[in-house]
Tab-separated table of C-alpha atoms and ligand atoms in Angstrom:
chain	number	residue	atom	x	y	z
A	1	MET	CA	317.905	314.863	-0.032
A	2	SER	CA	319.355	314.091	3.263
A	3	MET	CA	321.076	311.207	4.813
A	4	ILE	CA	319.648	308.881	7.645
A	5	GLN	CA	320.203	306.166	9.017
A	6	VAL	CA	318.726	302.566	8.759
A	7	GLN	CA	316.748	302.897	12.101
A	8	GLU	CA	315.570	306.702	12.307
A	9	ALA	CA	314.236	305.468	8.905
A	10	LEU	CA	313.082	302.403	10.110
A	11	ASP	CA	311.091	304.620	13.667
A	12	THR	CA	309.581	307.282	11.382
A	13	ILE	CA	308.404	304.554	8.747
A	14	LEU	CA	306.662	302.630	12.317
A	15	SER	CA	305.701	305.987	13.346
A	16	LYS	CA	303.058	305.854	10.974
A	17	ILE	CA	302.311	302.915	9.847
A	18	LYS	CA	298.305	301.688	11.718
A	19	PHE	CA	297.637	297.937	12.960
A	20	LYS	CA	294.213	297.012	9.817
A	21	GLY	CA	291.819	295.399	12.565
A	22	VAL	CA	290.629	292.143	14.072
A	23	GLU	CA	289.293	289.728	11.711
A	24	LYS	CA	287.887	285.653	13.407
A	25	VAL	CA	289.448	283.141	11.556
A	26	PRO	CA	289.090	279.327	12.316
A	27	LEU	CA	291.845	277.746	13.960
A	28	SER	CA	292.325	275.745	10.231
A	29	GLN	CA	293.166	278.902	8.948
A	30	ALA	CA	294.995	280.005	12.304
A	31	LEU	CA	299.160	278.572	11.914
A	32	GLY	CA	301.133	281.799	9.816
A	33	ARG	CA	298.836	284.187	11.017
A	34	VAL	CA	298.953	287.225	14.301
A	35	LEU	CA	297.382	286.233	17.404
A	36	ALA	CA	294.811	289.030	18.706
A	37	GLU	CA	294.104	288.486	21.685
A	38	ASP	CA	295.627	287.098	24.671
A	39	VAL	CA	295.015	283.405	24.792
A	40	VAL	CA	293.650	282.505	27.962
A	41	SER	CA	292.375	278.617	29.038
A	42	ARG	CA	288.933	277.381	30.706
A	43	VAL	CA	290.047	274.573	31.383
A	44	ASN	CA	292.638	272.175	33.346
A	45	ASN	CA	295.082	269.950	31.149
A	46	PRO	CA	295.107	267.391	32.132
A	47	PRO	CA	291.743	267.719	33.583
A	48	LEU	CA	292.381	265.192	35.889
A	49	ASP	CA	295.517	263.256	37.502
A	50	ASN	CA	296.258	260.685	34.877
A	51	SER	CA	298.523	257.659	34.180
A	52	ALA	CA	302.120	257.943	31.914
A	53	MET	CA	302.228	255.091	31.256
A	54	ASP	CA	300.440	251.802	30.807
A	55	GLY	CA	301.358	249.887	34.082
A	56	TYR	CA	299.776	249.724	37.288
A	57	ALA	CA	297.817	252.498	39.756
A	58	LEU	CA	298.732	251.523	43.278
A	59	ILE	CA	299.538	252.581	46.433
A	60	ALA	CA	303.146	253.429	46.994
A	61	GLU	CA	303.951	252.707	49.742
A	62	ASP	CA	302.948	248.704	49.418
A	63	ILE	CA	306.174	247.847	47.918
A	64	GLN	CA	308.823	249.797	49.389
A	65	SER	CA	310.324	246.237	49.372
A	66	ALA	CA	309.687	245.528	45.814
A	67	THR	CA	312.236	244.013	43.740
A	68	PRO	CA	313.124	240.767	41.488
A	69	GLU	CA	314.095	238.605	43.744
A	70	ASN	CA	312.050	239.791	46.784
A	71	PRO	CA	308.340	241.167	44.435
A	72	VAL	CA	305.736	241.672	46.621
A	73	LYS	CA	302.662	240.761	45.211
A	74	LEU	CA	298.634	242.635	44.913
A	75	GLU	CA	296.017	241.485	43.682
A	76	VAL	CA	294.420	243.416	40.474
A	77	VAL	CA	290.406	244.707	41.421
A	78	GLU	CA	289.744	246.702	38.214
A	79	GLU	CA	291.367	248.320	35.463
A	80	ILE	CA	290.824	251.603	33.922
A	81	ALA	CA	291.162	252.762	29.962
A	82	ALA	CA	292.126	255.940	28.631
A	83	GLY	CA	288.385	258.174	28.787
A	84	TYR	CA	286.823	256.008	31.519
A	85	THR	CA	287.054	256.591	35.521
A	86	ALA	CA	287.632	253.182	37.995
A	87	LYS	CA	284.360	252.779	39.433
A	88	GLY	CA	285.840	251.534	42.657
A	89	ILE	CA	288.833	252.542	45.571
A	90	LEU	CA	291.547	251.243	45.643
A	91	LYS	CA	292.785	249.340	48.602
A	92	PRO	CA	296.130	248.843	50.429
A	93	GLY	CA	297.637	244.949	48.832
A	94	GLN	CA	295.327	246.388	45.876
A	95	ALA	CA	296.259	247.684	42.001
A	96	MET	CA	294.630	248.398	39.054
A	97	ARG	CA	295.643	247.717	35.609
A	98	ILE	CA	295.350	251.260	33.843
A	99	MET	CA	296.289	252.743	30.640
A	100	THR	CA	298.269	255.940	29.391
A	101	GLY	CA	296.301	258.649	29.408
A	102	ALA	CA	293.402	257.078	32.713
A	103	PRO	CA	292.590	259.144	35.196
A	104	ILE	CA	294.498	257.688	38.548
A	105	PRO	CA	291.800	256.187	41.137
A	106	SER	CA	291.174	256.913	43.895
A	107	GLY	CA	293.371	255.882	47.272
A	108	ALA	CA	296.535	255.443	44.217
A	109	ASN	CA	299.390	257.643	45.122
A	110	ALA	CA	301.295	255.821	41.938
A	111	VAL	CA	302.139	253.983	39.094
A	112	LEU	CA	304.085	250.778	38.102
A	113	MET	CA	305.315	250.569	34.964
A	114	GLN	CA	303.693	247.332	33.174
A	115	GLU	CA	307.624	246.619	32.806
A	116	ASP	CA	308.464	246.328	36.002
A	117	THR	CA	305.374	243.471	36.572
A	118	GLN	CA	304.910	239.717	36.626
A	119	LYS	CA	300.997	238.934	35.958
A	120	ASP	CA	299.926	235.870	37.531
A	121	GLY	CA	296.194	235.071	37.439
A	122	ASN	CA	294.281	238.175	38.784
A	123	ASN	CA	297.690	238.952	41.245
A	124	ILE	CA	300.092	240.799	39.595
A	125	LEU	CA	304.116	240.789	41.454
A	126	CYS	CA	305.551	244.213	41.854
A	127	LEU	CA	309.738	243.352	40.980
A	128	ASP	CA	310.655	246.935	41.915
A	129	LYS	CA	308.901	249.863	44.070
A	130	ALA	CA	307.118	253.433	43.186
A	131	ASP	CA	307.541	256.541	44.522
A	132	VAL	CA	304.698	258.883	45.169
A	133	GLU	CA	303.269	260.440	41.891
A	134	GLU	CA	305.515	258.670	40.037
A	135	ASN	CA	304.301	258.349	36.643
A	136	ILE	CA	301.486	260.227	37.575
A	137	ARG	CA	301.309	263.417	35.693
A	138	LEU	CA	298.699	265.926	38.167
A	139	ALA	CA	295.862	267.329	37.466
A	140	GLY	CA	296.668	271.363	35.008
A	141	GLU	CA	300.508	270.522	35.062
A	142	ASP	CA	300.450	271.562	31.288
A	143	VAL	CA	297.771	274.555	31.663
A	144	LYS	CA	295.499	275.688	34.196
A	145	ILE	CA	292.102	277.783	34.117
A	146	GLY	CA	292.922	281.040	34.133
A	147	GLU	CA	296.342	280.559	32.650
A	148	GLU	CA	297.603	282.856	29.651
A	149	VAL	CA	298.428	280.438	26.690
A	150	ILE	CA	299.710	282.134	24.182
A	151	LYS	CA	300.436	285.692	24.327
A	152	LYS	CA	298.715	288.404	21.625
A	153	GLY	CA	301.377	289.299	18.966
A	154	THR	CA	302.444	286.331	18.654
A	155	THR	CA	302.773	284.424	15.108
A	156	LEU	CA	301.376	280.936	15.369
A	157	SER	CA	303.468	278.069	14.731
A	158	PRO	CA	302.332	274.446	14.661
A	159	ALA	CA	302.370	273.881	18.376
A	160	HIS	CA	300.435	277.016	19.711
A	161	ILE	CA	297.700	275.715	16.791
A	162	GLY	CA	298.323	272.526	18.652
A	163	MET	CA	297.747	274.135	22.457
A	164	MET	CA	294.522	276.075	21.480
A	165	ALA	CA	292.912	273.202	20.143
A	166	VAL	CA	293.950	272.005	23.992
A	167	VAL	CA	291.873	274.653	25.143
A	168	GLY	CA	289.560	274.396	23.380
A	169	ARG	CA	289.109	277.075	20.568
A	170	SER	CA	287.779	276.514	17.270
A	171	GLN	CA	288.127	280.445	16.254
A	172	ILE	CA	290.528	282.746	17.216
A	173	ALA	CA	290.692	286.185	17.260
A	174	VAL	CA	293.479	287.564	14.676
A	175	GLY	CA	295.427	290.696	12.784
A	176	GLN	CA	293.705	291.298	9.284
A	177	ARG	CA	296.068	291.514	6.538
A	178	PRO	CA	297.626	293.492	4.385
A	179	ILE	CA	296.819	293.872	0.657
A	180	VAL	CA	300.351	295.213	-0.744
A	181	SER	CA	299.862	296.704	-4.325
A	182	ILE	CA	303.631	295.921	-5.939
A	183	LEU	CA	304.224	298.422	-9.347
A	184	SER	CA	307.722	297.801	-10.866
A	185	THR	CA	308.888	300.246	-13.148
A	186	GLY	CA	310.964	300.767	-15.259
A	187	ASP	CA	311.321	300.891	-19.293
A	188	GLU	CA	313.662	298.463	-20.398
A	189	ILE	CA	311.477	295.629	-17.479
A	190	LEU	CA	309.450	292.473	-19.320
A	191	GLU	CA	306.670	290.258	-18.226
A	192	LEU	CA	308.183	287.243	-17.782
A	193	ASP	CA	306.285	285.807	-20.480
A	194	GLU	CA	307.592	288.241	-22.779
A	195	THR	CA	311.151	287.887	-25.305
A	196	PRO	CA	313.948	290.074	-23.499
A	197	GLU	CA	315.740	291.775	-26.961
A	198	GLY	CA	318.942	293.558	-26.082
A	199	PRO	CA	319.334	295.754	-22.911
A	200	GLN	CA	316.057	294.874	-21.227
A	201	ILE	CA	315.066	292.307	-18.487
A	202	PHE	CA	312.835	290.361	-16.820
A	203	ASN	CA	310.567	292.393	-13.819
A	204	SER	CA	312.222	290.352	-11.221
A	205	ASN	CA	311.849	292.617	-8.194
A	206	GLY	CA	307.795	292.360	-9.142
A	207	HIS	CA	307.803	288.748	-8.460
A	208	MET	CA	310.257	288.732	-5.497
A	209	LEU	CA	307.908	292.027	-4.176
A	210	ALA	CA	305.406	289.396	-4.055
A	211	ALA	CA	306.982	286.134	-2.253
A	212	GLN	CA	307.854	288.743	-0.229
A	213	ILE	CA	304.615	290.122	1.195
A	214	LYS	CA	303.308	286.426	1.442
A	215	SER	CA	306.329	285.587	3.674
A	216	ALA	CA	305.687	288.177	5.965
A	217	GLY	CA	301.983	287.565	6.423
A	218	GLY	CA	300.810	289.669	3.938
A	219	LEU	CA	298.384	289.651	0.686
A	220	PRO	CA	300.366	291.195	-2.785
A	221	VAL	CA	298.309	292.103	-5.720
A	222	TYR	CA	300.159	292.417	-8.863
A	223	LEU	CA	299.946	295.889	-10.745
A	224	GLY	CA	302.152	295.156	-13.256
A	225	ILE	CA	305.523	296.899	-14.853
A	226	ALA	CA	304.734	301.288	-15.195
A	227	LYS	CA	306.465	302.520	-17.829
A	228	ASP	CA	309.403	305.913	-17.100
A	229	THR	CA	306.916	308.347	-17.915
A	230	GLU	CA	304.942	311.067	-14.944
A	231	LYS	CA	301.599	309.822	-17.211
A	232	ASP	CA	301.682	306.055	-16.289
A	233	LEU	CA	303.199	306.007	-12.890
A	234	MET	CA	300.709	308.601	-11.545
A	235	GLU	CA	297.679	305.917	-13.463
A	236	LYS	CA	298.960	303.277	-11.928
A	237	PHE	CA	299.645	304.469	-8.823
A	238	GLU	CA	295.752	305.796	-8.544
A	239	SER	CA	295.110	302.340	-8.970
A	240	ALA	CA	297.692	300.932	-6.230
A	241	LEU	CA	295.249	302.971	-3.885
A	242	LYS	CA	292.844	300.584	-3.631
A	243	ALA	CA	295.110	298.301	-1.635
A	244	ASP	CA	296.395	298.986	2.060
A	245	VAL	CA	299.941	299.481	1.242
A	246	VAL	CA	302.103	299.711	-1.890
A	247	VAL	CA	305.049	298.902	-2.530
A	248	SER	CA	306.961	299.588	-6.564
A	249	SER	CA	310.640	299.068	-6.890
A	250	GLY	CA	312.605	301.657	-9.632
A	251	GLY	CA	312.965	304.886	-10.102
A	252	VAL	CA	313.663	307.026	-6.688
A	253	SER	CA	317.894	307.556	-7.388
A	254	VAL	CA	319.226	310.204	-9.575
A	255	GLY	CA	318.122	309.577	-13.085
A	256	ASP	CA	316.911	311.464	-15.882
A	257	TYR	CA	313.587	308.193	-16.065
A	258	ASP	CA	313.771	308.329	-12.205
A	259	LEU	CA	310.316	309.605	-12.520
A	260	VAL	CA	308.380	307.441	-9.174
A	261	LYS	CA	310.184	310.540	-6.846
A	262	SER	CA	308.223	313.395	-8.857
A	263	SER	CA	305.253	311.674	-8.813
A	264	LEU	CA	304.503	310.863	-6.490
A	265	GLN	CA	305.981	314.504	-4.923
A	266	LYS	CA	302.998	315.931	-6.492
A	267	MET	CA	300.145	312.836	-5.758
A	268	GLY	CA	301.186	311.966	-2.258
A	269	GLN	CA	301.339	313.573	1.308
A	270	ASP	CA	303.925	313.565	3.472
A	271	MET	CA	306.558	312.207	1.049
A	272	LEU	CA	310.377	311.381	2.228
A	273	PHE	CA	313.274	310.420	0.771
A	274	TRP	CA	316.077	309.741	1.580
A	275	LYS	CA	319.551	309.052	1.206
A	276	VAL	CA	319.335	305.882	3.648
A	277	ALA	CA	323.043	304.926	4.853
A	278	MET	CA	322.804	301.130	4.171
A	279	LYS	CA	324.594	299.090	1.476
A	280	PRO	CA	322.588	297.235	0.231
A	281	GLY	CA	320.083	299.977	-1.173
A	282	LYS	CA	320.004	303.913	0.066
A	283	PRO	CA	317.504	305.998	-2.210
A	284	LEU	CA	314.315	304.860	-0.249
A	285	ALA	CA	310.976	307.169	-0.692
A	286	PHE	CA	308.390	307.112	1.889
A	287	GLY	CA	304.864	308.604	2.425
A	288	ARG	CA	301.102	308.525	2.086
A	289	ILE	CA	298.490	308.882	-0.769
A	290	GLY	CA	295.667	309.227	0.561
A	291	ASP	CA	295.560	307.050	3.412
A	292	THR	CA	298.079	304.416	1.930
A	293	PRO	CA	300.573	304.284	3.241
A	294	ILE	CA	303.249	304.073	0.179
A	295	PHE	CA	307.681	302.376	-0.450
A	296	GLY	CA	309.122	303.713	-2.691
A	297	LEU	CA	312.367	300.613	-3.077
A	298	PRO	CA	315.378	301.260	-4.915
A	299	GLY	CA	315.542	298.988	-8.501
A	300	ASN	CA	318.133	297.546	-7.731
A	301	PRO	CA	317.264	293.146	-7.306
A	302	VAL	CA	319.478	293.219	-4.035
A	303	SER	CA	318.562	296.703	-3.031
A	304	SER	CA	314.951	296.845	-3.437
A	305	PHE	CA	315.028	292.769	-1.778
A	306	VAL	CA	316.936	293.693	1.426
A	307	SER	CA	315.305	297.254	1.576
A	308	PHE	CA	311.388	294.827	1.639
A	309	GLU	CA	313.212	292.786	4.246
A	310	GLN	CA	314.212	295.977	6.799
A	311	PHE	CA	311.699	298.529	6.219
A	312	VAL	CA	308.347	296.601	4.541
A	313	ARG	CA	308.521	293.813	6.466
A	314	PRO	CA	308.303	295.643	10.210
A	315	SER	CA	305.642	297.579	8.572
A	316	LEU	CA	303.472	294.556	6.984
A	317	ARG	CA	304.481	293.570	10.974
A	318	LYS	CA	303.135	296.115	12.215
A	319	THR	CA	299.348	296.305	10.542
A	320	MET	CA	298.926	292.289	11.676
A	321	GLY	CA	299.533	293.532	15.068
A	322	CYS	CA	302.763	291.392	15.384
A	323	SER	CA	304.769	292.333	18.608
A	324	ASP	CA	308.524	290.914	16.611
A	325	LEU	CA	308.299	293.145	13.874
A	326	SER	CA	311.985	292.717	12.570
A	327	HIS	CA	313.841	289.390	11.727
A	328	LYS	CA	315.346	287.461	14.814
A	329	THR	CA	319.396	288.363	14.267
A	330	VAL	CA	322.002	286.087	16.308
A	331	GLN	CA	325.469	286.794	17.010
A	332	ALA	CA	327.425	284.414	14.890
A	333	LYS	CA	331.543	283.889	14.489
A	334	LEU	CA	332.645	284.588	10.814
A	335	THR	CA	334.605	282.504	9.603
A	336	ARG	CA	337.552	285.943	7.527
A	337	THR	CA	338.194	288.861	8.018
A	338	ILE	CA	335.857	291.450	5.828
A	339	HIS	CA	336.599	294.981	5.175
A	340	LYS	CA	334.058	298.228	3.962
A	341	LYS	CA	334.323	301.573	3.570
A	342	PRO	CA	332.942	303.296	6.548
A	343	GLY	CA	329.316	305.249	6.598
A	344	ARG	CA	327.128	303.062	5.630
A	345	LEU	CA	325.960	299.584	6.898
A	346	HIS	CA	326.447	297.385	5.267
A	347	PHE	CA	324.384	293.552	5.158
A	348	LEU	CA	325.826	290.648	3.422
A	349	SER	CA	324.404	287.966	2.145
A	350	SER	CA	324.885	285.204	3.718
A	351	ILE	CA	325.300	281.817	4.962
A	352	VAL	CA	325.285	280.842	8.877
A	353	SER	CA	324.928	278.034	10.544
A	354	TRP	CA	324.973	276.527	13.487
A	355	ALA	CA	327.990	274.062	14.342
A	356	ASP	CA	328.987	272.865	18.100
A	357	GLY	CA	327.233	275.112	20.059
A	358	GLU	CA	327.774	277.799	18.300
A	359	TYR	CA	326.459	280.082	15.224
A	360	THR	CA	328.809	280.567	12.237
A	361	VAL	CA	328.428	282.988	9.514
A	362	THR	CA	330.344	283.228	6.036
A	363	PRO	CA	328.873	286.632	3.444
A	364	ALA	CA	327.776	284.394	0.456
A	365	GLY	CA	329.689	284.904	-3.065
A	366	GLU	CA	329.331	288.689	-4.949
A	367	GLN	CA	327.682	291.537	-2.655
A	368	GLY	CA	326.940	293.485	-5.657
A	369	SER	CA	323.408	294.683	-5.958
A	370	GLY	CA	323.441	293.072	-9.323
A	371	ILE	CA	323.918	289.965	-7.982
A	372	LEU	CA	320.495	288.171	-6.799
A	373	LYS	CA	322.408	285.246	-6.703
A	374	SER	CA	324.572	285.905	-2.967
A	375	ALA	CA	320.709	286.280	-1.996
A	376	ALA	CA	319.827	283.481	-3.253
A	377	ASN	CA	322.332	281.450	-1.474
A	378	ALA	CA	321.934	283.414	1.717
A	379	ASN	CA	319.765	282.622	4.336
A	380	GLY	CA	320.847	285.508	7.010
A	381	LEU	CA	321.653	289.530	6.117
A	382	LEU	CA	325.163	289.876	8.032
A	383	ILE	CA	324.936	293.838	10.010
A	384	PHE	CA	328.396	294.852	8.636
A	385	PRO	CA	328.497	298.257	11.404
A	386	LEU	CA	328.361	301.896	9.885
A	387	GLU	CA	331.993	302.709	11.527
A	388	ALA	CA	333.062	299.856	10.682
A	389	ALA	CA	335.842	299.399	8.559
A	390	GLU	CA	336.985	295.772	8.915
A	391	ILE	CA	335.902	292.483	10.724
A	392	LYS	CA	338.580	289.511	11.714
A	393	GLN	CA	337.552	286.206	11.332
A	394	GLY	CA	336.573	285.241	14.820
A	395	GLN	CA	334.796	287.932	16.009
A	396	GLU	CA	330.897	288.118	16.766
A	397	VAL	CA	328.634	289.518	13.798
A	398	ALA	CA	324.944	290.569	14.217
A	399	VAL	CA	323.748	288.290	11.224
A	400	GLN	CA	319.279	288.773	10.594
A	401	LEU	CA	318.339	284.860	10.481
A	402	LEU	CA	316.176	285.327	6.558
A	403	GLY	CA	312.843	282.918	6.713
B	501	AMP	P1	316.565	302.570	-11.168
B	501	AMP	O1	316.144	302.329	-9.494
B	501	AMP	O2	315.258	302.359	-12.022
B	501	AMP	O3	317.553	302.834	-11.914
B	501	AMP	O4	316.398	301.240	-11.648
B	501	AMP	C1	318.306	300.020	-10.986
B	501	AMP	C2	318.370	298.943	-11.745
B	501	AMP	O5	317.553	298.392	-11.434
B	501	AMP	C3	318.499	298.946	-13.164
B	501	AMP	O6	319.816	298.132	-13.862
B	501	AMP	C4	316.961	298.868	-13.384
B	501	AMP	O7	316.951	298.304	-14.666
B	501	AMP	C5	317.033	297.765	-11.965
B	501	AMP	N1	315.527	297.442	-11.997
B	501	AMP	C6	314.539	298.385	-12.111
B	501	AMP	N2	313.115	297.303	-11.669
B	501	AMP	C7	313.613	296.441	-11.604
B	501	AMP	C8	312.975	295.221	-11.871
B	501	AMP	N3	311.734	295.096	-11.454
B	501	AMP	N4	313.251	294.321	-11.518
B	501	AMP	C9	314.778	293.617	-12.190
B	501	AMP	N5	315.302	295.428	-12.206
B	501	AMP	C10	315.680	296.116	-11.889
B	502	MG	MG1	314.149	302.366	-13.675
């Protein structure tokens, strides 16, 4: 079994992961999906020069001398509401009442806000001057016809949804979501509605993996628990193959009942069994059964969690055509000195916060591969580099932001 670094394992895996395909969805279903086309605007936004304020459209030169003590009087000749166009052309000495979003009438070159005016019968008194283009939003200042507004590969946020509505898109091409089957393994593992006795524990990995798959954008299919026999494992792996991707947990280490490896060896192609130079995690299986990529993750809950985030999540993102495969990483100032043995890259479940213009990071409690509590309290994974043995309080470290 070869020892391999995290990045090399990820590169090898990603080189074998394919894009699943495109589907069209209504805009209402597009949040969180990965855009599969470049969105190009077919409209100008705003379509016309329009008012940014409720006030009066006028000619800036007419009111250059206006002050509260020496107001300039203009004749109000028309009123323009949003959605309507002025009938006339504005001439010197005139103003038009205008509402926010209404088009600027021809002849006008500024809007004086209502607060700087006083009504005087059919006239207004301008109490302040205005610059040319003041309070005018220019046609196309947000988006111009032909402009690319969102790039292919983007994961769509609420503001992206708004942007697509701005340019009038009701249907949108996105990457298809991968169906991912989850197989937990182990004679000691129980379903949540069973009653544990003695050494038995609940299937936490299966449910955590389902949630991780969902939050990566995939569609989890929970297949339950396989016993530690090749027969049961092979049967359950066989039924897992209807999915686009298979993820199992447990049984990839060196124990006598770690039979996922030997089962996959019999069923799979190009199966790779690695020791990845990381902690938590280390044993990792990757290969294919038929055309379906399969990940054999380690069984310890934190190892399973972290291995998923490092290897499976980027793979699922790739099947959807996402341009950012891995979590965002930030530099953060360590709040206390940390130590480890060199030789493996450690991921520490950590709490990242933003204060006074910088990120700080604190490891979240005990870091064992079975201490899921620390991961549950964390919002980031601190990356303690392979060869490092100590990082001092106050130094900057890279932290992967989760979620
Ligand atoms: P294994 O890799 O199968 O040797 O499992 C390593 C450790 O992870 C053992 O303590 C298992 O009981 C535990 N484990 C394996 N699978 C699960 C699971 N689905 N949920 C919770 N713990 C598990
Ligand atoms: Mg096991």
